[in-house]
mmCIF file of C-alpha atoms in Angstrom:
data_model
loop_
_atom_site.group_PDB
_atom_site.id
_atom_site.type_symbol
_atom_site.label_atom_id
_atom_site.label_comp_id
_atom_site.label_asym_id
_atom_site.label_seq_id
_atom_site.Cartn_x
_atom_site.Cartn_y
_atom_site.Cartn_z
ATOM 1 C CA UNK A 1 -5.593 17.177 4.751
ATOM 2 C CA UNK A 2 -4.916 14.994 7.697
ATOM 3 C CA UNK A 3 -2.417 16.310 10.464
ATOM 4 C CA UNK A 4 0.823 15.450 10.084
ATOM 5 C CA UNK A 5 2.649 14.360 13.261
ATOM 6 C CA UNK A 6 5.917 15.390 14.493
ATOM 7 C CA UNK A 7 8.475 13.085 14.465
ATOM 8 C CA UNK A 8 8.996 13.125 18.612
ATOM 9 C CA UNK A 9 5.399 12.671 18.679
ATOM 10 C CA UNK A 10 5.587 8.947 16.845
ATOM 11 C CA UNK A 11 5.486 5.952 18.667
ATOM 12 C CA UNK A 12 7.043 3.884 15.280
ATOM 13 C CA UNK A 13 8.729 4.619 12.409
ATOM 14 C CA UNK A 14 6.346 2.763 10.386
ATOM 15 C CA UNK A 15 7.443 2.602 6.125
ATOM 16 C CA UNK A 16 4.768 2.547 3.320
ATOM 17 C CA UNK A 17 5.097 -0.071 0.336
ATOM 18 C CA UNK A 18 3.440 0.668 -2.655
ATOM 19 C CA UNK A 19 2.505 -2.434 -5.003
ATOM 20 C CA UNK A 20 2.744 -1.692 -8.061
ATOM 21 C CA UNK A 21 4.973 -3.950 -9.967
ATOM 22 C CA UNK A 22 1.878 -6.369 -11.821
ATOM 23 C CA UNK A 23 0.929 -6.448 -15.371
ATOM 24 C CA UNK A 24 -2.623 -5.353 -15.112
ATOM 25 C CA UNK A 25 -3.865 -8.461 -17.314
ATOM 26 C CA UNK A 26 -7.506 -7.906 -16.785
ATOM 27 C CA UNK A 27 -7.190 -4.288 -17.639
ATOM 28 C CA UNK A 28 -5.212 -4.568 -20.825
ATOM 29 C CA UNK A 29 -2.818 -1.960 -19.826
ATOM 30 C CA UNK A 30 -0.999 -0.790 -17.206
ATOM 31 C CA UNK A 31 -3.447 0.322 -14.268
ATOM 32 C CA UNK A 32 -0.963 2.310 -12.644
ATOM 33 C CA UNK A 33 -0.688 4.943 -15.999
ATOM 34 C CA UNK A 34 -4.666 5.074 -16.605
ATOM 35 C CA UNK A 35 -6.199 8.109 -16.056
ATOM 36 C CA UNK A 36 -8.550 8.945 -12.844
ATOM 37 C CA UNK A 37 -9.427 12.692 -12.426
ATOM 38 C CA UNK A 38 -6.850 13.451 -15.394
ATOM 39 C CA UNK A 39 -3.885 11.792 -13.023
ATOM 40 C CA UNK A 40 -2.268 8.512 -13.473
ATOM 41 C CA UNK A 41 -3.735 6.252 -10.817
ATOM 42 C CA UNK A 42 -0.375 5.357 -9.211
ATOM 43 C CA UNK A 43 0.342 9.018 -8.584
ATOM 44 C CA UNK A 44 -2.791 8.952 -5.754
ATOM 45 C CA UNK A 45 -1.919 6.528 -3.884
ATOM 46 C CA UNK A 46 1.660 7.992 -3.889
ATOM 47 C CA UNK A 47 0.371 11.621 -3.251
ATOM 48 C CA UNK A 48 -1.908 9.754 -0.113
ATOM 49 C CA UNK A 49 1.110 8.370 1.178
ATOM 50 C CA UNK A 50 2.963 11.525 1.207
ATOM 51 C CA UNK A 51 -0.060 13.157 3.160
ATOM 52 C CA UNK A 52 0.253 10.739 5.732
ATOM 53 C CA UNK A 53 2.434 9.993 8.816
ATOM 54 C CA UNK A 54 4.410 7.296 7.100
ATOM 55 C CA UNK A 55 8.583 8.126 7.285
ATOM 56 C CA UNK A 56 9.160 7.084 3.523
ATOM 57 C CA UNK A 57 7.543 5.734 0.522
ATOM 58 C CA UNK A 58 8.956 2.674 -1.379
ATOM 59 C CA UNK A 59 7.140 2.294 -4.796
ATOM 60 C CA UNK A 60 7.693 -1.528 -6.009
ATOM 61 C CA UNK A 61 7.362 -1.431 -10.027
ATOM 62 C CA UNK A 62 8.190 -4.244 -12.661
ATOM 63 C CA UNK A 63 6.069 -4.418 -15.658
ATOM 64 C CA UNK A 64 6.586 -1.356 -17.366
ATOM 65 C CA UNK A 65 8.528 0.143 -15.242
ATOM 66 C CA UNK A 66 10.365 2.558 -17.401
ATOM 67 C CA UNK A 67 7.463 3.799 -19.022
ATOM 68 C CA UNK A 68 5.923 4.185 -15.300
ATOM 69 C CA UNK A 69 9.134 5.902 -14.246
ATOM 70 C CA UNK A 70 8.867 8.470 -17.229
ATOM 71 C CA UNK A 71 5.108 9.560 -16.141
ATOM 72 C CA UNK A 72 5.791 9.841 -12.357
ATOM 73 C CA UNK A 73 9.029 11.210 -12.949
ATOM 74 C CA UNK A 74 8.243 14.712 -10.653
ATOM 75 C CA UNK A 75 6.448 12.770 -7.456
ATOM 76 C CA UNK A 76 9.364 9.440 -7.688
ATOM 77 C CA UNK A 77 11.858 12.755 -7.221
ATOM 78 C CA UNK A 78 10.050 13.490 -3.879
ATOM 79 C CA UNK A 79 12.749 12.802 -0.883
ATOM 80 C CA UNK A 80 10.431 10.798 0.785
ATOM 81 C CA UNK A 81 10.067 8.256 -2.311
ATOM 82 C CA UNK A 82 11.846 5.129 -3.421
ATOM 83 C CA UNK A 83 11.511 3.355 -6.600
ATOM 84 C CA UNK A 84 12.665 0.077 -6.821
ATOM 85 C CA UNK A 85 12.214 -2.993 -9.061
ATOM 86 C CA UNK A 86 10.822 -6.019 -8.752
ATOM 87 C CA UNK A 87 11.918 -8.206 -11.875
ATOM 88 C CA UNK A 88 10.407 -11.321 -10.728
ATOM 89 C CA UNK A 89 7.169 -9.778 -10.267
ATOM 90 C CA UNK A 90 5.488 -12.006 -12.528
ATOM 91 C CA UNK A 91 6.046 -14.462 -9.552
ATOM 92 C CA UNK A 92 3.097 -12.944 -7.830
ATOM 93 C CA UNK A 93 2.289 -10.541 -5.397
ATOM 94 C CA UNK A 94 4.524 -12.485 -2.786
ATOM 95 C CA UNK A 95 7.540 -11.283 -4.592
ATOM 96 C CA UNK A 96 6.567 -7.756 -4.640
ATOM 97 C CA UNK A 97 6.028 -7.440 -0.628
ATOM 98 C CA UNK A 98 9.526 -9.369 -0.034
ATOM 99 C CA UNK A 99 11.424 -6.748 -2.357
ATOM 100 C CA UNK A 100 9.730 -3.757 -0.567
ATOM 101 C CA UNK A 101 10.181 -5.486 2.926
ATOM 102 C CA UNK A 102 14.389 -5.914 1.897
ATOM 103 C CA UNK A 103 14.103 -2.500 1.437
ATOM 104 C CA UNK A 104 12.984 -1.054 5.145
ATOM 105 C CA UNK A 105 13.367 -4.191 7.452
ATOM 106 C CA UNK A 106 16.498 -3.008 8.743
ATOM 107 C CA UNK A 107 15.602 0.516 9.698
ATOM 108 C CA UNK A 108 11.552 0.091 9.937
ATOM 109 C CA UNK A 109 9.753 -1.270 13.015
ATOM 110 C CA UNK A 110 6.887 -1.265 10.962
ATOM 111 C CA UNK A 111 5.400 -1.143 7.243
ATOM 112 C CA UNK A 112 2.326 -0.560 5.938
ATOM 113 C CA UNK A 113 1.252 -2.594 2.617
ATOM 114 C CA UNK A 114 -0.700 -0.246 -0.133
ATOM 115 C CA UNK A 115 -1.915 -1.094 -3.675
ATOM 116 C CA UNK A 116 -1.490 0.807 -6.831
ATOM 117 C CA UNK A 117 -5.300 0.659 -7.736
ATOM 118 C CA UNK A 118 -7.272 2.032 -4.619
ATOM 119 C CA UNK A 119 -6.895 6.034 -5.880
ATOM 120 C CA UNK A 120 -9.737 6.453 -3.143
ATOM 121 C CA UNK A 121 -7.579 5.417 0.091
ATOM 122 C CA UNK A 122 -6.340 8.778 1.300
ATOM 123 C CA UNK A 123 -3.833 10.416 4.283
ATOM 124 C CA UNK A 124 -6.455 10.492 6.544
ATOM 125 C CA UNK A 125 -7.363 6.842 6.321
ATOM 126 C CA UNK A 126 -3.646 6.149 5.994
ATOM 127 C CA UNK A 127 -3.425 8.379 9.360
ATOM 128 C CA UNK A 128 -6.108 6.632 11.582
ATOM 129 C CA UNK A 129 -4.583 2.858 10.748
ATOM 130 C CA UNK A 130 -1.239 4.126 12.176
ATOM 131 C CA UNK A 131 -2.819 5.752 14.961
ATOM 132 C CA UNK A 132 -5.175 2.721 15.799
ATOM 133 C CA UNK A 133 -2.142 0.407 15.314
ATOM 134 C CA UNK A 134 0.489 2.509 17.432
ATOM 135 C CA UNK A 135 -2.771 2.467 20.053
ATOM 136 C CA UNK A 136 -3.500 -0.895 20.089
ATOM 137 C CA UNK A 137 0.301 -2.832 20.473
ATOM 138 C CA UNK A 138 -0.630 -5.087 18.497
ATOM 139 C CA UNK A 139 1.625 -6.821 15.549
ATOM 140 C CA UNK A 140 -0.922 -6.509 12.676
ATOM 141 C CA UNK A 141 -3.337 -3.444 11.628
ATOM 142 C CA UNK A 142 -5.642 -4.529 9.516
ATOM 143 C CA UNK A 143 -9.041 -2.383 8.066
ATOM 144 C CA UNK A 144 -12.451 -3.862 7.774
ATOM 145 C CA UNK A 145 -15.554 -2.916 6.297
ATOM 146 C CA UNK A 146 -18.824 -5.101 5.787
ATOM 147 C CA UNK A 147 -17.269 -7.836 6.911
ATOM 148 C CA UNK A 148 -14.199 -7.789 4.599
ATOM 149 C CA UNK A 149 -10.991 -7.553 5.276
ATOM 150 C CA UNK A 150 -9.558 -4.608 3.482
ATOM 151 C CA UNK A 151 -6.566 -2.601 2.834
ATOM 152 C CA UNK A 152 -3.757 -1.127 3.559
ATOM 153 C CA UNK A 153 -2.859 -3.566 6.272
ATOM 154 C CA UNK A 154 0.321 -3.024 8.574
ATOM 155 C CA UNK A 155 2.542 -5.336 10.235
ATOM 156 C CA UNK A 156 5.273 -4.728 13.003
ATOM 157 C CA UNK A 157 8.688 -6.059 12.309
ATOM 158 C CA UNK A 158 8.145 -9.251 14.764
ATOM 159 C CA UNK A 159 5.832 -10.599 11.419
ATOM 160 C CA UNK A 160 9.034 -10.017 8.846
ATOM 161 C CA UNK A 161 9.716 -13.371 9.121
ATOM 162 C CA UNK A 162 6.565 -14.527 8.208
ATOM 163 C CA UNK A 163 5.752 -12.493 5.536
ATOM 164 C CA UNK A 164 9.153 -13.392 3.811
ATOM 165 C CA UNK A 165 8.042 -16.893 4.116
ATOM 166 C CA UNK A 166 4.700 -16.380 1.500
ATOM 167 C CA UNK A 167 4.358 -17.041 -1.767
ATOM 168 C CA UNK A 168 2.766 -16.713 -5.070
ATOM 169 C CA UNK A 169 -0.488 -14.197 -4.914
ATOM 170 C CA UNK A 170 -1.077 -15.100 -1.306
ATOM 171 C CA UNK A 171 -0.540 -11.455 -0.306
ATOM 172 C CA UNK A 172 -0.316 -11.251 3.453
ATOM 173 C CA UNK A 173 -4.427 -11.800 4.153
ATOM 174 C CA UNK A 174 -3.175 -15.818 5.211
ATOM 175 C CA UNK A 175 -1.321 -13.912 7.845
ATOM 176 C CA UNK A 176 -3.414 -11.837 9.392
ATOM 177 C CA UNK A 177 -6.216 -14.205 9.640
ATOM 178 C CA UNK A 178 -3.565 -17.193 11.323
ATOM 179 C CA UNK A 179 -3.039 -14.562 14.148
ATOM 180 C CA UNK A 180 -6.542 -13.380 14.951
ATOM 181 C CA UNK A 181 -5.198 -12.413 18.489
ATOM 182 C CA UNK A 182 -2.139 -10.536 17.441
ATOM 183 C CA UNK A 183 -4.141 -8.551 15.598
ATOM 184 C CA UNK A 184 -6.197 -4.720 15.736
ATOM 185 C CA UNK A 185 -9.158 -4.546 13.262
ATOM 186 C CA UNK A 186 -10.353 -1.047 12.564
ATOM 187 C CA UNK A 187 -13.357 -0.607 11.278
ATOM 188 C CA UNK A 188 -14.639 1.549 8.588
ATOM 189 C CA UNK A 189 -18.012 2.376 7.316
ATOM 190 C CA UNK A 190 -16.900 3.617 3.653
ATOM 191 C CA UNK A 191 -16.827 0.790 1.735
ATOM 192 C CA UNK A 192 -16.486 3.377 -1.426
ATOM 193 C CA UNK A 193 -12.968 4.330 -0.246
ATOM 194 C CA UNK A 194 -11.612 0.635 -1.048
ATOM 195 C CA UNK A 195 -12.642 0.600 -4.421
ATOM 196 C CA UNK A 196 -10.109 -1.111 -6.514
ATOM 197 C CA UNK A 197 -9.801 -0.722 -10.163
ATOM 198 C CA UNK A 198 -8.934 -4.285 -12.218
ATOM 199 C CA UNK A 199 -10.971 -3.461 -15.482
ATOM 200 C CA UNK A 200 -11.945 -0.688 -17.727
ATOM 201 C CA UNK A 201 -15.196 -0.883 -16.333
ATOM 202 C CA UNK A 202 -13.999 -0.288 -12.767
ATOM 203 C CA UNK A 203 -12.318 2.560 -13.762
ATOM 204 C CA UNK A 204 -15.696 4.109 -15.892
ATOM 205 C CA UNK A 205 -17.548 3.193 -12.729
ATOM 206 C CA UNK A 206 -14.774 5.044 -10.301
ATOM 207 C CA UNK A 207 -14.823 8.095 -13.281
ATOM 208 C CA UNK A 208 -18.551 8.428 -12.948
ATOM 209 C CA UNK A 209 -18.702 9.025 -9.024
#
């Protein structure tokens, strides 16, 4: 398990927003409840964010959000957690990161975007992007591996405005790569560790590691 930092010993206080609010259309049913390692797939990323350095979690659901609520219950109860939702989620990702960002903006200097269906991404990872981006004074944190841009990805609150500003299922990637110079690239050899799961195929191929 990564080390967690003391609170006098960080630089920002730097909030974690979970995605999680889609409808999973390619999958056929919600991503978030299928099973990886006998736990719903939502509840790692959660559980990685909870390993990590980041001062609270704010989970972002919408489509099925009761039923997600209901499986999670014990880890949404953790103090560090906050479920909220995102009714117009069907508006696109966009929507999502503006509901989570209203959430922290005012007491954040910093947030770190997460999605619901990389199980792999762990503390440690989580860990060394806020360390490289606390380092590095930039605005943006942003992983890389083969080439790719990757994440989680972080942003410092002088890029709120901006990322209010997107829409549709932009994300945040037009962002970071308009401000090349604003922002720290880390990279990372495992390209296993980003593995996202879309399809019941993914998830066979993630089950069979």
């Amino acid at each position: 398990m990564a080390r967690q930092l003391n609170s006098q010993d960080r630089e920002y206080n730097t909030a974690g927003i979970l995605l999680a609010a889609g409808k999973s259309s390619r999958m056929g049913r919600s991503k978030q409840l299928v099973k990886y390692k006998g736990q719903p797939m939502l509840s790692w990323s959660v559980h990685a964010c909870l390993q990590s350095n980041l001062s609270r979690v704010v989970v972002v659901l919408g489509h099925d959000k009761d039923k997600i609520c209901k499986e999670l219950g014990d880890i949404f109860d953790h103090k560090r957690v906050s479920v909220i939702d995102n009714p117009g989620y069907q508006a696109g990702i966009s929507r999502s990161i503006m509901t989570g960002l209203a959430q922290v903006a005012e007491d954040h200097d910093s947030v770190m975007f997460l999605l619901a269906d990389q199980p792999l991404i762990n503390g440690e990872t989580i860990n060394l992007l806020l360390d490289r981006f606390m380092a590095s004074g930039q605005d943006i944190c942003a992983p890389v591996c083969e080439g790719i841009l990757r994440n989680p990805t972080i942003f410092r609150r002088t890029m709120y405005r901006q990322l209010l500003s997107i829409s549709g299922d932009a994300g945040a990637k037009k962002i970071i790569t308009a401000n090349p110079d604003r922002t720290c690239l880390v990279q990372i050899p495992d390209a296993g560790i980003f593995q996202d799961v879309d399809t019941s195929a993914d998830l066979d191929a993630l089950n069979s590691r």
